[in-house]
């Protein structure tokens, strides 16, 4: 199943095909694919080249670790994400290593690194769905994450599955249309709230 | 000039080729390329599909707007970034639209959207260099950015130029090697500081 973007201007096929499904197949992800996905994150750009991204990988083949991360998810997410063969927690280092000062760009850079990982995953035939719905402080305790690091998102990764096993409400979300704000609500030119002639509709 | 990643595991060619140069050519970016780059950002994933990304576009063809954003940059960045034909300010909406509560994932999601835009730009033969070195509060004033929105990064976009016009120190940065932490410093498995067998080196 695919659910390509209904894009108004042409975009790269991988960006068009990427989406966040709720149904994962009961199929492990090959280690070499995971290596490429993590390597893609590694080469993302970051402020002062700080590389503030960290990942805690919890694969279903290690049932204990997988279950520990599932145990941090909100109930609504457990219902579908516990089926994903790979769960990862993305974590942001809050301070710069070179001077210890707060790095307000750390979450931004971690988000960018994960986006690069998702492009790689899409290229490799995998799907990714990130979740904010988890208990970050519980994750900090369960995984002994130091105070200087902030748990950001749980990333479900795997092969797409059939929606048959989903509850009716999840199936509806999985199958429903994708929507985005129009570009002229997102892109201003020269000053705030001035629509760009580039994206006038 | 190219400066591909020295990647340890295979990654998509666009991710391998992406880098952040300091030399921009004196050549405008075609409007249709900008449209595709912004459209790529538009289709990024976000928490609650909030789409917290906003962009203020300042093109050199509109000298006033371009100069206003250049005027927010740190001196070190003015030296090279003022040559870029397109500057954009990325902005994050701090709260959720559906309930007005703080959205701690907004910067993460804006970073992801910009990463998607960069993949598209790379595909179109363009280069991108983001900067944290700018006066965010000055940008807020200059562009009348509302309190609920946070200026995140200035994005320089264009065609790559020759390093001849760069100062010796900038040229050195432009031409110097790229470096990244090893994957086993970034990826843990099952718990914090436990290296994953996937990325043992």
mmCIF file of C-alpha atoms in Angstrom:
data_model
loop_
_atom_site.group_PDB
_atom_site.id
_atom_site.type_symbol
_atom_site.label_atom_id
_atom_site.label_comp_id
_atom_site.label_asym_id
_atom_site.label_seq_id
_atom_site.Cartn_x
_atom_site.Cartn_y
_atom_site.Cartn_z
ATOM 1 C CA UNK A 1 0.000 0.000 0.000
ATOM 2 C CA UNK A 2 1.191 3.482 -0.843
ATOM 3 C CA UNK A 3 -0.199 6.884 0.038
ATOM 4 C CA UNK A 4 1.811 9.373 -1.997
ATOM 5 C CA UNK A 5 1.764 13.093 -1.291
ATOM 6 C CA UNK A 6 -0.761 15.085 -3.275
ATOM 7 C CA UNK A 7 1.952 17.599 -4.068
ATOM 8 C CA UNK A 8 1.308 20.808 -5.943
ATOM 9 C CA UNK A 9 4.891 21.198 -7.213
ATOM 10 C CA UNK A 10 7.139 18.286 -8.217
ATOM 11 C CA UNK A 11 9.198 16.697 -5.437
ATOM 12 C CA UNK A 12 11.626 13.799 -5.336
ATOM 13 C CA UNK A 13 9.950 10.409 -5.499
ATOM 14 C CA UNK A 14 11.266 9.377 -2.069
ATOM 15 C CA UNK A 15 9.757 12.481 -0.482
ATOM 16 C CA UNK A 16 6.501 11.910 -2.315
ATOM 17 C CA UNK A 17 6.248 8.265 -1.245
ATOM 18 C CA UNK A 18 7.205 8.741 2.408
ATOM 19 C CA UNK A 19 4.293 8.497 4.805
ATOM 20 C CA UNK A 20 3.604 7.366 8.363
ATOM 21 C CA UNK A 21 1.572 4.162 8.308
ATOM 22 C CA UNK A 22 0.088 2.400 11.312
ATOM 23 C CA UNK A 23 0.344 -1.187 10.050
ATOM 24 C CA UNK A 24 3.674 -2.996 10.276
ATOM 25 C CA UNK A 25 4.444 -6.442 8.902
ATOM 26 C CA UNK A 26 5.740 -9.175 11.177
ATOM 27 C CA UNK A 27 9.091 -9.157 9.442
ATOM 28 C CA UNK A 28 12.491 -8.226 10.862
ATOM 29 C CA UNK A 29 14.579 -5.441 9.344
ATOM 30 C CA UNK A 30 17.902 -6.565 7.896
ATOM 31 C CA UNK A 31 20.874 -5.355 9.978
ATOM 32 C CA UNK A 32 22.550 -3.853 6.902
ATOM 33 C CA UNK A 33 19.458 -1.734 6.225
ATOM 34 C CA UNK A 34 19.492 -0.464 9.792
ATOM 35 C CA UNK A 35 23.162 0.375 9.440
ATOM 36 C CA UNK A 36 22.457 2.476 6.341
ATOM 37 C CA UNK A 37 19.532 4.224 8.028
ATOM 38 C CA UNK A 38 21.645 5.166 11.033
ATOM 39 C CA UNK A 39 24.539 6.185 8.799
ATOM 40 C CA UNK A 40 22.186 8.514 6.931
ATOM 41 C CA UNK A 41 21.344 10.224 10.223
ATOM 42 C CA UNK A 42 25.036 10.461 11.066
ATOM 43 C CA UNK A 43 25.809 12.642 8.037
ATOM 44 C CA UNK A 44 23.102 15.228 8.706
ATOM 45 C CA UNK A 45 24.187 18.841 9.218
ATOM 46 C CA UNK A 46 24.149 20.376 12.693
ATOM 47 C CA UNK A 47 24.906 23.600 14.494
ATOM 48 C CA UNK A 48 28.681 23.741 15.193
ATOM 49 C CA UNK A 49 28.762 20.160 13.879
ATOM 50 C CA UNK A 50 27.672 19.168 17.378
ATOM 51 C CA UNK A 51 25.787 16.105 16.091
ATOM 52 C CA UNK A 52 23.447 16.203 19.090
ATOM 53 C CA UNK A 53 21.548 13.077 17.975
ATOM 54 C CA UNK A 54 21.622 9.833 19.904
ATOM 55 C CA UNK A 55 19.524 6.749 19.281
ATOM 56 C CA UNK A 56 18.511 3.939 21.587
ATOM 57 C CA UNK A 57 17.708 0.997 19.391
ATOM 58 C CA UNK A 58 15.164 -1.557 20.648
ATOM 59 C CA UNK A 59 14.635 -4.422 18.259
ATOM 60 C CA UNK A 60 11.967 -7.060 18.643
ATOM 61 C CA UNK A 61 14.685 -9.715 18.379
ATOM 62 C CA UNK A 62 15.698 -8.398 21.822
ATOM 63 C CA UNK A 63 12.235 -8.753 23.339
ATOM 64 C CA UNK A 64 13.216 -7.208 26.694
ATOM 65 C CA UNK A 65 14.542 -3.984 25.215
ATOM 66 C CA UNK A 66 11.638 -3.717 22.772
ATOM 67 C CA UNK A 67 9.175 -4.198 25.608
ATOM 68 C CA UNK A 68 10.888 -1.564 27.741
ATOM 69 C CA UNK A 69 10.350 1.035 25.025
ATOM 70 C CA UNK A 70 6.801 -0.159 24.304
ATOM 71 C CA UNK A 71 6.192 0.344 28.030
ATOM 72 C CA UNK A 72 6.944 4.067 27.617
ATOM 73 C CA UNK A 73 4.387 4.575 24.851
ATOM 74 C CA UNK A 74 0.949 6.047 25.306
ATOM 75 C CA UNK A 75 -1.808 3.452 25.213
ATOM 76 C CA UNK A 76 -3.012 4.626 21.822
ATOM 77 C CA UNK A 77 0.434 4.091 20.349
ATOM 78 C CA UNK A 78 1.038 0.697 21.995
ATOM 79 C CA UNK A 79 -1.907 -0.636 20.007
ATOM 80 C CA UNK A 80 -0.058 -0.352 16.703
ATOM 81 C CA UNK A 81 3.582 0.507 17.392
ATOM 82 C CA UNK A 82 4.259 -2.587 19.482
ATOM 83 C CA UNK A 83 4.030 -4.523 16.201
ATOM 84 C CA UNK A 84 6.959 -2.643 14.642
ATOM 85 C CA UNK A 85 10.081 -4.836 14.585
ATOM 86 C CA UNK A 86 12.303 -1.854 15.316
ATOM 87 C CA UNK A 87 11.641 0.915 17.800
ATOM 88 C CA UNK A 88 14.189 3.629 18.394
ATOM 89 C CA UNK A 89 14.211 6.501 20.816
ATOM 90 C CA UNK A 90 15.745 9.674 19.414
ATOM 91 C CA UNK A 91 17.516 11.765 22.018
ATOM 92 C CA UNK A 92 18.938 15.307 21.841
ATOM 93 C CA UNK A 93 22.031 16.482 23.706
ATOM 94 C CA UNK A 94 20.923 19.760 25.266
ATOM 95 C CA UNK A 95 24.309 21.470 25.539
ATOM 96 C CA UNK A 96 27.273 22.109 23.299
ATOM 97 C CA UNK A 97 30.205 19.835 23.972
ATOM 98 C CA UNK A 98 32.758 22.577 23.227
ATOM 99 C CA UNK A 99 31.520 25.024 25.882
ATOM 100 C CA UNK A 100 28.711 23.407 27.891
ATOM 101 C CA UNK A 101 26.237 26.138 26.937
ATOM 102 C CA UNK A 102 22.602 25.333 26.013
ATOM 103 C CA UNK A 103 22.131 24.327 22.398
ATOM 104 C CA UNK A 104 18.693 25.570 21.425
ATOM 105 C CA UNK A 105 19.125 23.981 18.001
ATOM 106 C CA UNK A 106 19.614 20.450 19.307
ATOM 107 C CA UNK A 107 16.011 19.251 18.761
ATOM 108 C CA UNK A 108 16.005 20.918 15.313
ATOM 109 C CA UNK A 109 19.172 19.061 14.367
ATOM 110 C CA UNK A 110 17.929 15.740 15.727
ATOM 111 C CA UNK A 111 14.731 16.165 13.701
ATOM 112 C CA UNK A 112 16.838 16.781 10.609
ATOM 113 C CA UNK A 113 18.981 13.712 11.227
ATOM 114 C CA UNK A 114 15.892 11.551 11.632
ATOM 115 C CA UNK A 115 14.452 12.988 8.403
ATOM 116 C CA UNK A 116 17.628 11.892 6.601
ATOM 117 C CA UNK A 117 17.266 8.447 8.167
ATOM 118 C CA UNK A 118 13.677 8.310 6.933
ATOM 119 C CA UNK A 119 14.727 9.174 3.372
ATOM 120 C CA UNK A 120 17.206 6.287 3.532
ATOM 121 C CA UNK A 121 14.584 3.953 5.015
ATOM 122 C CA UNK A 122 12.127 4.864 2.264
ATOM 123 C CA UNK A 123 14.774 4.138 -0.340
ATOM 124 C CA UNK A 124 15.259 0.711 1.258
ATOM 125 C CA UNK A 125 11.544 -0.129 1.069
ATOM 126 C CA UNK A 126 10.823 0.503 4.730
ATOM 127 C CA UNK A 127 8.302 2.746 6.454
ATOM 128 C CA UNK A 128 8.717 4.933 9.509
ATOM 129 C CA UNK A 129 6.229 6.443 11.933
ATOM 130 C CA UNK A 130 7.425 8.730 14.697
ATOM 131 C CA UNK A 131 5.577 9.287 17.938
ATOM 132 C CA UNK A 132 5.546 12.111 20.433
ATOM 133 C CA UNK A 133 3.049 10.125 22.486
ATOM 134 C CA UNK A 134 5.335 8.545 25.061
ATOM 135 C CA UNK A 135 6.408 9.239 28.635
ATOM 136 C CA UNK A 136 9.762 10.990 28.223
ATOM 137 C CA UNK A 137 10.572 10.945 31.940
ATOM 138 C CA UNK A 138 9.761 7.258 32.183
ATOM 139 C CA UNK A 139 12.059 6.658 29.197
ATOM 140 C CA UNK A 140 14.774 8.646 30.968
ATOM 141 C CA UNK A 141 14.490 6.362 33.990
ATOM 142 C CA UNK A 142 14.088 3.088 32.110
ATOM 143 C CA UNK A 143 17.081 3.742 29.852
ATOM 144 C CA UNK A 144 19.174 5.735 32.380
ATOM 145 C CA UNK A 145 19.387 8.757 30.098
ATOM 146 C CA UNK A 146 21.606 11.486 31.611
ATOM 147 C CA UNK A 147 20.127 14.863 32.561
ATOM 148 C CA UNK A 148 21.949 16.608 29.725
ATOM 149 C CA UNK A 149 20.007 14.601 27.137
ATOM 150 C CA UNK A 150 16.345 14.968 26.178
ATOM 151 C CA UNK A 151 14.227 12.092 24.862
ATOM 152 C CA UNK A 152 12.569 13.432 21.706
ATOM 153 C CA UNK A 153 10.560 10.841 19.782
ATOM 154 C CA UNK A 154 9.949 7.146 19.457
ATOM 155 C CA UNK A 155 10.554 5.959 15.913
ATOM 156 C CA UNK A 156 8.727 2.871 14.664
ATOM 157 C CA UNK A 157 10.440 1.288 11.681
ATOM 158 C CA UNK A 158 9.708 -1.757 9.584
ATOM 159 C CA UNK A 159 7.993 -3.131 6.518
ATOM 160 C CA UNK A 160 4.472 -2.054 5.874
ATOM 161 C CA UNK A 161 1.757 -4.485 6.919
ATOM 162 C CA UNK A 162 -1.859 -5.002 6.012
ATOM 163 C CA UNK A 163 -4.422 -2.919 7.852
ATOM 164 C CA UNK A 164 -6.564 -5.992 8.597
ATOM 165 C CA UNK A 165 -5.214 -6.386 12.117
ATOM 166 C CA UNK A 166 -5.836 -2.750 13.030
ATOM 167 C CA UNK A 167 -8.827 -1.654 15.072
ATOM 168 C CA UNK A 168 -11.493 0.188 13.068
ATOM 169 C CA UNK A 169 -10.341 3.628 14.275
ATOM 170 C CA UNK A 170 -6.678 2.895 13.564
ATOM 171 C CA UNK A 171 -7.576 1.455 10.173
ATOM 172 C CA UNK A 172 -9.431 4.632 9.373
ATOM 173 C CA UNK A 173 -6.368 6.736 10.261
ATOM 174 C CA UNK A 174 -4.108 4.383 8.300
ATOM 175 C CA UNK A 175 -6.270 4.497 5.188
ATOM 176 C CA UNK A 176 -7.459 8.106 5.431
ATOM 177 C CA UNK A 177 -6.281 10.917 3.186
ATOM 178 C CA UNK A 178 -3.147 12.941 3.910
ATOM 179 C CA UNK A 179 -3.494 16.658 4.333
ATOM 180 C CA UNK A 180 -1.203 19.646 4.476
ATOM 181 C CA UNK A 181 -1.650 23.388 4.830
ATOM 182 C CA UNK A 182 -1.347 25.242 1.520
ATOM 183 C CA UNK A 183 2.132 26.595 0.817
ATOM 184 C CA UNK A 184 0.931 30.177 0.938
ATOM 185 C CA UNK A 185 0.112 29.675 4.622
ATOM 186 C CA UNK A 186 3.678 28.520 5.293
ATOM 187 C CA UNK A 187 5.890 30.664 3.095
ATOM 188 C CA UNK A 188 6.120 34.417 3.483
ATOM 189 C CA UNK A 189 8.319 36.697 1.434
ATOM 190 C CA UNK A 190 10.218 39.684 2.815
ATOM 191 C CA UNK A 191 8.085 39.912 5.941
ATOM 192 C CA UNK A 192 5.710 37.957 8.150
ATOM 193 C CA UNK A 193 2.246 37.250 6.741
ATOM 194 C CA UNK A 194 3.186 38.562 3.302
ATOM 195 C CA UNK A 195 2.442 35.746 0.899
ATOM 196 C CA UNK A 196 5.224 34.996 -1.573
ATOM 197 C CA UNK A 197 4.423 35.465 -5.248
ATOM 198 C CA UNK A 198 6.141 32.112 -5.694
ATOM 199 C CA UNK A 199 3.403 30.194 -3.954
ATOM 200 C CA UNK A 200 0.293 32.263 -4.558
ATOM 201 C CA UNK A 201 -2.614 30.033 -5.298
ATOM 202 C CA UNK B 1 33.217 21.007 -6.314
ATOM 203 C CA UNK B 2 31.874 18.138 -4.282
ATOM 204 C CA UNK B 3 32.693 16.937 -0.789
ATOM 205 C CA UNK B 4 30.891 13.629 -0.391
ATOM 206 C CA UNK B 5 30.424 11.967 2.976
ATOM 207 C CA UNK B 6 33.059 9.440 3.955
ATOM 208 C CA UNK B 7 30.351 7.034 4.940
ATOM 209 C CA UNK B 8 31.004 3.702 6.559
ATOM 210 C CA UNK B 9 27.746 2.095 5.416
ATOM 211 C CA UNK B 10 26.057 2.798 2.070
ATOM 212 C CA UNK B 11 23.654 5.740 1.979
ATOM 213 C CA UNK B 12 21.554 7.301 -0.766
ATOM 214 C CA UNK B 13 23.575 9.366 -3.213
ATOM 215 C CA UNK B 14 21.695 12.574 -2.334
ATOM 216 C CA UNK B 15 22.522 12.141 1.345
ATOM 217 C CA UNK B 16 26.124 11.357 0.504
ATOM 218 C CA UNK B 17 26.531 14.415 -1.728
ATOM 219 C CA UNK B 18 24.811 16.942 0.558
ATOM 220 C CA UNK B 19 27.178 19.281 2.321
ATOM 221 C CA UNK B 20 27.251 22.871 3.602
ATOM 222 C CA UNK B 21 29.564 24.957 1.421
ATOM 223 C CA UNK B 22 30.586 28.565 2.050
ATOM 224 C CA UNK B 23 30.954 29.667 -1.577
ATOM 225 C CA UNK B 24 27.849 30.576 -3.559
ATOM 226 C CA UNK B 25 27.720 31.464 -7.252
ATOM 227 C CA UNK B 26 26.282 34.788 -8.377
ATOM 228 C CA UNK B 27 23.357 33.031 -10.030
ATOM 229 C CA UNK B 28 19.686 33.256 -9.178
ATOM 230 C CA UNK B 29 17.668 30.174 -8.252
ATOM 231 C CA UNK B 30 14.864 29.363 -10.651
ATOM 232 C CA UNK B 31 11.408 29.976 -9.107
ATOM 233 C CA UNK B 32 10.243 26.476 -10.029
ATOM 234 C CA UNK B 33 13.168 24.975 -8.100
ATOM 235 C CA UNK B 34 12.283 27.050 -5.059
ATOM 236 C CA UNK B 35 8.699 25.881 -5.341
ATOM 237 C CA UNK B 36 9.797 22.240 -5.300
ATOM 238 C CA UNK B 37 12.121 22.838 -2.355
ATOM 239 C CA UNK B 38 9.357 24.449 -0.312
ATOM 240 C CA UNK B 39 6.892 21.765 -1.366
ATOM 241 C CA UNK B 40 9.323 19.123 -0.099
ATOM 242 C CA UNK B 41 9.288 20.814 3.310
ATOM 243 C CA UNK B 42 5.508 20.954 3.218
ATOM 244 C CA UNK B 43 5.142 17.176 3.089
ATOM 245 C CA UNK B 44 7.381 16.426 6.057
ATOM 246 C CA UNK B 45 5.845 14.559 8.996
ATOM 247 C CA UNK B 46 5.038 16.405 12.211
ATOM 248 C CA UNK B 47 3.597 15.835 15.653
ATOM 249 C CA UNK B 48 -0.243 15.916 15.409
ATOM 250 C CA UNK B 49 0.323 16.996 11.786
ATOM 251 C CA UNK B 50 0.765 20.493 13.226
ATOM 252 C CA UNK B 51 3.173 21.493 10.434
ATOM 253 C CA UNK B 52 4.838 24.063 12.714
ATOM 254 C CA UNK B 53 7.234 25.245 9.979
ATOM 255 C CA UNK B 54 7.097 28.709 8.493
ATOM 256 C CA UNK B 55 9.585 30.279 6.110
ATOM 257 C CA UNK B 56 10.388 33.888 5.399
ATOM 258 C CA UNK B 57 11.927 33.985 1.965
ATOM 259 C CA UNK B 58 14.401 36.787 1.176
ATOM 260 C CA UNK B 59 15.685 36.642 -2.361
ATOM 261 C CA UNK B 60 18.501 38.787 -3.691
ATOM 262 C CA UNK B 61 16.178 39.899 -6.494
ATOM 263 C CA UNK B 62 14.352 41.744 -3.701
ATOM 264 C CA UNK B 63 17.450 43.537 -2.408
ATOM 265 C CA UNK B 64 15.657 45.164 0.525
ATOM 266 C CA UNK B 65 14.330 41.934 1.964
ATOM 267 C CA UNK B 66 17.630 40.123 1.387
ATOM 268 C CA UNK B 67 19.505 42.912 3.123
ATOM 269 C CA UNK B 68 17.129 42.849 6.083
ATOM 270 C CA UNK B 69 17.943 39.205 6.718
ATOM 271 C CA UNK B 70 21.671 39.715 6.073
ATOM 272 C CA UNK B 71 21.453 42.435 8.732
ATOM 273 C CA UNK B 72 20.408 39.810 11.296
ATOM 274 C CA UNK B 73 23.411 37.557 10.654
ATOM 275 C CA UNK B 74 26.528 37.397 12.773
ATOM 276 C CA UNK B 75 29.496 39.157 11.220
ATOM 277 C CA UNK B 76 31.243 35.880 10.444
ATOM 278 C CA UNK B 77 28.237 34.675 8.484
ATOM 279 C CA UNK B 78 27.654 37.949 6.609
ATOM 280 C CA UNK B 79 31.059 37.463 4.997
ATOM 281 C CA UNK B 80 29.913 34.489 2.963
ATOM 282 C CA UNK B 81 26.141 34.150 3.315
ATOM 283 C CA UNK B 82 25.371 37.587 1.897
ATOM 284 C CA UNK B 83 26.460 36.171 -1.478
ATOM 285 C CA UNK B 84 23.730 33.520 -1.454
ATOM 286 C CA UNK B 85 20.922 34.442 -3.865
ATOM 287 C CA UNK B 86 18.302 33.007 -1.528
ATOM 288 C CA UNK B 87 18.166 33.390 2.223
ATOM 289 C CA UNK B 88 15.284 31.982 4.213
ATOM 290 C CA UNK B 89 14.471 32.192 7.858
ATOM 291 C CA UNK B 90 12.945 29.019 9.278
ATOM 292 C CA UNK B 91 10.467 29.652 12.069
ATOM 293 C CA UNK B 92 8.758 27.253 14.489
ATOM 294 C CA UNK B 93 5.247 27.709 15.859
ATOM 295 C CA UNK B 94 5.671 27.115 19.591
ATOM 296 C CA UNK B 95 2.146 25.947 20.407
ATOM 297 C CA UNK B 96 -0.358 23.489 19.043
ATOM 298 C CA UNK B 97 -3.108 25.075 17.026
ATOM 299 C CA UNK B 98 -5.733 22.582 18.251
ATOM 300 C CA UNK B 99 -5.324 23.351 21.975
ATOM 301 C CA UNK B 100 -2.823 26.204 22.416
ATOM 302 C CA UNK B 101 -0.492 24.064 24.528
ATOM 303 C CA UNK B 102 3.303 24.192 24.108
ATOM 304 C CA UNK B 103 4.616 21.952 21.340
ATOM 305 C CA UNK B 104 8.033 20.797 22.456
ATOM 306 C CA UNK B 105 8.471 18.985 19.155
ATOM 307 C CA UNK B 106 8.087 22.082 17.000
ATOM 308 C CA UNK B 107 11.831 22.720 16.464
ATOM 309 C CA UNK B 108 12.366 19.001 15.815
ATOM 310 C CA UNK B 109 9.669 19.029 13.157
ATOM 311 C CA UNK B 110 10.942 22.231 11.544
ATOM 312 C CA UNK B 111 14.423 20.707 11.368
ATOM 313 C CA UNK B 112 12.938 17.654 9.666
ATOM 314 C CA UNK B 113 11.042 19.765 7.145
ATOM 315 C CA UNK B 114 14.192 21.694 6.281
ATOM 316 C CA UNK B 115 16.099 18.421 5.876
ATOM 317 C CA UNK B 116 13.485 17.317 3.334
ATOM 318 C CA UNK B 117 13.873 20.663 1.564
ATOM 319 C CA UNK B 118 17.637 20.122 1.470
ATOM 320 C CA UNK B 119 17.239 16.671 -0.095
ATOM 321 C CA UNK B 120 15.099 18.275 -2.788
ATOM 322 C CA UNK B 121 17.591 21.126 -3.271
ATOM 323 C CA UNK B 122 20.441 18.639 -3.618
ATOM 324 C CA UNK B 123 18.475 16.725 -6.229
ATOM 325 C CA UNK B 124 18.027 20.001 -8.145
ATOM 326 C CA UNK B 125 21.764 20.733 -8.159
ATOM 327 C CA UNK B 126 21.656 23.334 -5.412
ATOM 328 C CA UNK B 127 23.528 23.634 -2.132
ATOM 329 C CA UNK B 128 22.276 24.698 1.272
ATOM 330 C CA UNK B 129 24.055 25.977 4.367
ATOM 331 C CA UNK B 130 22.098 26.686 7.530
ATOM 332 C CA UNK B 131 23.182 29.134 10.187
ATOM 333 C CA UNK B 132 22.404 29.420 13.876
ATOM 334 C CA UNK B 133 24.626 32.510 13.979
ATOM 335 C CA UNK B 134 22.035 35.254 13.735
ATOM 336 C CA UNK B 135 20.198 37.563 16.106
ATOM 337 C CA UNK B 136 16.843 35.855 16.581
ATOM 338 C CA UNK B 137 15.302 38.746 18.507
ATOM 339 C CA UNK B 138 16.410 41.227 15.863
ATOM 340 C CA UNK B 139 14.853 38.976 13.235
ATOM 341 C CA UNK B 140 11.650 38.910 15.261
ATOM 342 C CA UNK B 141 11.544 42.710 15.239
ATOM 343 C CA UNK B 142 12.652 43.219 11.644
ATOM 344 C CA UNK B 143 10.134 40.728 10.263
ATOM 345 C CA UNK B 144 7.391 41.323 12.868
ATOM 346 C CA UNK B 145 7.325 37.677 13.916
ATOM 347 C CA UNK B 146 4.567 37.028 16.493
ATOM 348 C CA UNK B 147 5.469 35.908 20.023
ATOM 349 C CA UNK B 148 4.095 32.433 19.432
ATOM 350 C CA UNK B 149 6.704 31.760 16.748
ATOM 351 C CA UNK B 150 10.434 31.163 17.237
ATOM 352 C CA UNK B 151 13.064 32.061 14.636
ATOM 353 C CA UNK B 152 15.172 28.911 14.236
ATOM 354 C CA UNK B 153 17.793 29.141 11.477
ATOM 355 C CA UNK B 154 18.827 31.160 8.469
ATOM 356 C CA UNK B 155 19.082 29.000 5.393
ATOM 357 C CA UNK B 156 21.445 30.044 2.582
ATOM 358 C CA UNK B 157 20.534 28.437 -0.729
ATOM 359 C CA UNK B 158 21.982 28.681 -4.210
ATOM 360 C CA UNK B 159 24.415 27.219 -6.705
ATOM 361 C CA UNK B 160 27.873 26.428 -5.493
ATOM 362 C CA UNK B 161 30.559 29.014 -6.281
ATOM 363 C CA UNK B 162 34.324 28.951 -6.479
ATOM 364 C CA UNK B 163 36.230 29.440 -3.238
ATOM 365 C CA UNK B 164 38.462 32.115 -4.845
ATOM 366 C CA UNK B 165 36.474 34.996 -3.416
ATOM 367 C CA UNK B 166 36.533 33.610 0.126
ATOM 368 C CA UNK B 167 38.916 34.876 2.782
ATOM 369 C CA UNK B 168 41.730 32.443 3.631
ATOM 370 C CA UNK B 169 40.021 31.235 6.817
ATOM 371 C CA UNK B 170 36.665 30.736 5.095
ATOM 372 C CA UNK B 171 38.382 28.996 2.192
ATOM 373 C CA UNK B 172 40.021 26.637 4.629
ATOM 374 C CA UNK B 173 36.640 25.782 6.193
ATOM 375 C CA UNK B 174 35.072 25.390 2.740
ATOM 376 C CA UNK B 175 37.809 23.069 1.489
ATOM 377 C CA UNK B 176 38.543 21.226 4.738
ATOM 378 C CA UNK B 177 37.559 17.650 5.460
ATOM 379 C CA UNK B 178 34.161 16.681 6.851
ATOM 380 C CA UNK B 179 34.025 14.828 10.113
ATOM 381 C CA UNK B 180 31.457 12.927 12.092
ATOM 382 C CA UNK B 181 31.429 11.015 15.355
ATOM 383 C CA UNK B 182 31.618 7.233 14.884
ATOM 384 C CA UNK B 183 28.246 5.504 14.843
ATOM 385 C CA UNK B 184 29.008 3.588 18.015
ATOM 386 C CA UNK B 185 29.108 6.902 19.888
ATOM 387 C CA UNK B 186 25.626 7.755 18.621
ATOM 388 C CA UNK B 187 23.693 4.508 18.631
ATOM 389 C CA UNK B 188 23.008 2.536 21.782
ATOM 390 C CA UNK B 189 21.044 -0.673 21.973
ATOM 391 C CA UNK B 190 18.625 -1.565 24.754
ATOM 392 C CA UNK B 191 20.028 1.010 27.169
ATOM 393 C CA UNK B 192 22.098 4.173 27.353
ATOM 394 C CA UNK B 193 25.823 3.831 26.670
ATOM 395 C CA UNK B 194 25.479 0.233 25.561
ATOM 396 C CA UNK B 195 26.972 0.083 22.095
ATOM 397 C CA UNK B 196 24.868 -1.725 19.537
ATOM 398 C CA UNK B 197 26.334 -4.848 17.954
ATOM 399 C CA UNK B 198 25.083 -3.370 14.692
ATOM 400 C CA UNK B 199 27.593 -0.549 14.722
ATOM 401 C CA UNK B 200 30.523 -1.948 16.646
ATOM 402 C CA UNK B 201 33.728 -0.895 15.029
#
